[in-house]
Amino acid sequence: MEYSEEAKQDLIGIKRYIKYNLQEPETAQKLISKMRKEINNLKYNPEINAIVDDDFIKKIEIRKLMVDNYIVFYRIKNYSIEIVRVMYGKRNWINLL
C-alpha cells in the first residue's frame, strides 16, 4: 500500500479540520481509523470498486472507495495499491485529481 504525498496531506487536513475547526477530536480519530481500515481492506479485493466515470480519469484507472462522506481515490499499480487522494465527497473533486 502506497500513499501519494497529496493523500497523506489530505488525511492530515481532514483530521485537523474535524479536530480543531469542528472541535471533535474523538470523531476525527475514529474517522481516520475507519478510513485506514477500509483502505487496508482493499488489499483483499482491490477491484471491488468501480473506476471513476470520467473520460480522462478512466484512462489512468482511478477507482473510488466511499468512507462515510469522504472518497478515497486509488489505483492498482502492478502488485500494489496507490492511494492517490482523499477528499470530502461533496467537493468538486474531478478537477483536483
JSON list of N, CA and C in Angstrom, two decimals, residues 38-65:
[
{"chain": "A", "resi": 38, "resn": "GLU", "atom": "N", "xyz": [-10.56, 0.66, 6.10]},
{"chain": "A", "resi": 38, "resn": "GLU", "atom": "CA", "xyz": [-11.17, 0.41, 4.79]},
{"chain": "A", "resi": 38, "resn": "GLU", "atom": "C", "xyz": [-10.12, 0.38, 3.69]},
{"chain": "A", "resi": 39, "resn": "ILE", "atom": "N", "xyz": [-9.16, 1.28, 3.76]},
{"chain": "A", "resi": 39, "resn": "ILE", "atom": "CA", "xyz": [-8.07, 1.30, 2.78]},
{"chain": "A", "resi": 39, "resn": "ILE", "atom": "C", "xyz": [-7.27, 0.01, 2.88]},
{"chain": "A", "resi": 40, "resn": "ASN", "atom": "N", "xyz": [-6.96, -0.41, 4.07]},
{"chain": "A", "resi": 40, "resn": "ASN", "atom": "CA", "xyz": [-6.20, -1.65, 4.28]},
{"chain": "A", "resi": 40, "resn": "ASN", "atom": "C", "xyz": [-6.95, -2.86, 3.71]},
{"chain": "A", "resi": 41, "resn": "ASN", "atom": "N", "xyz": [-8.27, -2.85, 3.82]},
{"chain": "A", "resi": 41, "resn": "ASN", "atom": "CA", "xyz": [-9.08, -3.95, 3.29]},
{"chain": "A", "resi": 41, "resn": "ASN", "atom": "C", "xyz": [-9.03, -4.06, 1.77]},
{"chain": "A", "resi": 42, "resn": "LEU", "atom": "N", "xyz": [-8.62, -2.99, 1.10]},
{"chain": "A", "resi": 42, "resn": "LEU", "atom": "CA", "xyz": [-8.52, -3.03, -0.36]},
{"chain": "A", "resi": 42, "resn": "LEU", "atom": "C", "xyz": [-7.54, -4.11, -0.84]},
{"chain": "A", "resi": 43, "resn": "LYS", "atom": "N", "xyz": [-6.57, -4.43, -0.02]},
{"chain": "A", "resi": 43, "resn": "LYS", "atom": "CA", "xyz": [-5.57, -5.42, -0.45]},
{"chain": "A", "resi": 43, "resn": "LYS", "atom": "C", "xyz": [-6.19, -6.79, -0.70]},
{"chain": "A", "resi": 44, "resn": "TYR", "atom": "N", "xyz": [-7.35, -7.05, -0.10]},
{"chain": "A", "resi": 44, "resn": "TYR", "atom": "CA", "xyz": [-8.01, -8.34, -0.29]},
{"chain": "A", "resi": 44, "resn": "TYR", "atom": "C", "xyz": [-8.80, -8.41, -1.60]},
{"chain": "A", "resi": 45, "resn": "ASN", "atom": "N", "xyz": [-9.29, -7.28, -2.06]},
{"chain": "A", "resi": 45, "resn": "ASN", "atom": "CA", "xyz": [-10.06, -7.25, -3.30]},
{"chain": "A", "resi": 45, "resn": "ASN", "atom": "C", "xyz": [-10.03, -5.83, -3.88]},
{"chain": "A", "resi": 46, "resn": "PRO", "atom": "N", "xyz": [-8.90, -5.41, -4.44]},
{"chain": "A", "resi": 46, "resn": "PRO", "atom": "CA", "xyz": [-8.76, -4.02, -4.89]},
{"chain": "A", "resi": 46, "resn": "PRO", "atom": "C", "xyz": [-9.69, -3.63, -6.04]},
{"chain": "A", "resi": 47, "resn": "GLU", "atom": "N", "xyz": [-10.16, -4.60, -6.79]},
{"chain": "A", "resi": 47, "resn": "GLU", "atom": "CA", "xyz": [-11.01, -4.29, -7.94]},
{"chain": "A", "resi": 47, "resn": "GLU", "atom": "C", "xyz": [-12.49, -4.22, -7.58]},
{"chain": "A", "resi": 48, "resn": "ILE", "atom": "N", "xyz": [-12.82, -4.29, -6.30]},
{"chain": "A", "resi": 48, "resn": "ILE", "atom": "CA", "xyz": [-14.22, -4.29, -5.87]},
{"chain": "A", "resi": 48, "resn": "ILE", "atom": "C", "xyz": [-14.92, -2.97, -6.19]},
{"chain": "A", "resi": 49, "resn": "ASN", "atom": "N", "xyz": [-14.18, -1.88, -6.23]},
{"chain": "A", "resi": 49, "resn": "ASN", "atom": "CA", "xyz": [-14.76, -0.57, -6.50]},
{"chain": "A", "resi": 49, "resn": "ASN", "atom": "C", "xyz": [-14.59, -0.20, -7.97]},
{"chain": "A", "resi": 50, "resn": "ALA", "atom": "N", "xyz": [-15.56, 0.53, -8.48]},
{"chain": "A", "resi": 50, "resn": "ALA", "atom": "CA", "xyz": [-15.57, 0.90, -9.89]},
{"chain": "A", "resi": 50, "resn": "ALA", "atom": "C", "xyz": [-14.53, 1.96, -10.21]},
{"chain": "A", "resi": 51, "resn": "ILE", "atom": "N", "xyz": [-14.11, 1.97, -11.46]},
{"chain": "A", "resi": 51, "resn": "ILE", "atom": "CA", "xyz": [-13.25, 3.04, -11.96]},
{"chain": "A", "resi": 51, "resn": "ILE", "atom": "C", "xyz": [-14.12, 4.29, -12.08]},
{"chain": "A", "resi": 52, "resn": "VAL", "atom": "N", "xyz": [-13.56, 5.44, -11.72]},
{"chain": "A", "resi": 52, "resn": "VAL", "atom": "CA", "xyz": [-14.30, 6.70, -11.76]},
{"chain": "A", "resi": 52, "resn": "VAL", "atom": "C", "xyz": [-14.81, 6.96, -13.17]},
{"chain": "A", "resi": 53, "resn": "ASP", "atom": "N", "xyz": [-16.08, 7.33, -13.26]},
{"chain": "A", "resi": 53, "resn": "ASP", "atom": "CA", "xyz": [-16.75, 7.53, -14.54]},
{"chain": "A", "resi": 53, "resn": "ASP", "atom": "C", "xyz": [-16.48, 8.93, -15.10]},
{"chain": "A", "resi": 54, "resn": "ASP", "atom": "N", "xyz": [-15.29, 9.10, -15.62]},
{"chain": "A", "resi": 54, "resn": "ASP", "atom": "CA", "xyz": [-14.87, 10.34, -16.26]},
{"chain": "A", "resi": 54, "resn": "ASP", "atom": "C", "xyz": [-13.89, 9.94, -17.35]},
{"chain": "A", "resi": 55, "resn": "ASP", "atom": "N", "xyz": [-14.03, 10.51, -18.54]},
{"chain": "A", "resi": 55, "resn": "ASP", "atom": "CA", "xyz": [-13.22, 10.07, -19.68]},
{"chain": "A", "resi": 55, "resn": "ASP", "atom": "C", "xyz": [-11.72, 10.12, -19.41]},
{"chain": "A", "resi": 56, "resn": "PHE", "atom": "N", "xyz": [-11.23, 11.22, -18.84]},
{"chain": "A", "resi": 56, "resn": "PHE", "atom": "CA", "xyz": [-9.80, 11.33, -18.57]},
{"chain": "A", "resi": 56, "resn": "PHE", "atom": "C", "xyz": [-9.37, 10.38, -17.46]},
{"chain": "A", "resi": 57, "resn": "ILE", "atom": "N", "xyz": [-10.13, 10.35, -16.39]},
{"chain": "A", "resi": 57, "resn": "ILE", "atom": "CA", "xyz": [-9.75, 9.54, -15.23]},
{"chain": "A", "resi": 57, "resn": "ILE", "atom": "C", "xyz": [-9.83, 8.05, -15.54]},
{"chain": "A", "resi": 58, "resn": "LYS", "atom": "N", "xyz": [-10.73, 7.66, -16.42]},
{"chain": "A", "resi": 58, "resn": "LYS", "atom": "CA", "xyz": [-10.81, 6.25, -16.83]},
{"chain": "A", "resi": 58, "resn": "LYS", "atom": "C", "xyz": [-9.49, 5.78, -17.43]},
{"chain": "A", "resi": 59, "resn": "LYS", "atom": "N", "xyz": [-8.83, 6.67, -18.16]},
{"chain": "A", "resi": 59, "resn": "LYS", "atom": "CA", "xyz": [-7.57, 6.31, -18.82]},
{"chain": "A", "resi": 59, "resn": "LYS", "atom": "C", "xyz": [-6.48, 5.95, -17.82]},
{"chain": "A", "resi": 60, "resn": "ILE", "atom": "N", "xyz": [-6.51, 6.58, -16.67]},
{"chain": "A", "resi": 60, "resn": "ILE", "atom": "CA", "xyz": [-5.49, 6.27, -15.66]},
{"chain": "A", "resi": 60, "resn": "ILE", "atom": "C", "xyz": [-6.03, 5.34, -14.58]},
{"chain": "A", "resi": 61, "resn": "GLU", "atom": "N", "xyz": [-7.23, 4.84, -14.79]},
{"chain": "A", "resi": 61, "resn": "GLU", "atom": "CA", "xyz": [-7.86, 3.79, -13.98]},
{"chain": "A", "resi": 61, "resn": "GLU", "atom": "C", "xyz": [-7.89, 4.08, -12.49]},
{"chain": "A", "resi": 62, "resn": "ILE", "atom": "N", "xyz": [-8.35, 5.27, -12.15]},
{"chain": "A", "resi": 62, "resn": "ILE", "atom": "CA", "xyz": [-8.52, 5.60, -10.74]},
{"chain": "A", "resi": 62, "resn": "ILE", "atom": "C", "xyz": [-9.88, 5.10, -10.27]},
{"chain": "A", "resi": 63, "resn": "ARG", "atom": "N", "xyz": [-9.88, 4.45, -9.15]},
{"chain": "A", "resi": 63, "resn": "ARG", "atom": "CA", "xyz": [-11.10, 3.90, -8.54]},
{"chain": "A", "resi": 63, "resn": "ARG", "atom": "C", "xyz": [-11.45, 4.73, -7.32]},
{"chain": "A", "resi": 64, "resn": "LYS", "atom": "N", "xyz": [-12.70, 4.57, -6.85]},
{"chain": "A", "resi": 64, "resn": "LYS", "atom": "CA", "xyz": [-13.07, 5.32, -5.65]},
{"chain": "A", "resi": 64, "resn": "LYS", "atom": "C", "xyz": [-13.72, 4.42, -4.62]},
{"chain": "A", "resi": 65, "resn": "LEU", "atom": "N", "xyz": [-13.36, 4.67, -3.39]},
{"chain": "A", "resi": 65, "resn": "LEU", "atom": "CA", "xyz": [-13.88, 3.96, -2.23]},
{"chain": "A", "resi": 65, "resn": "LEU", "atom": "C", "xyz": [-14.56, 5.00, -1.35]}
]
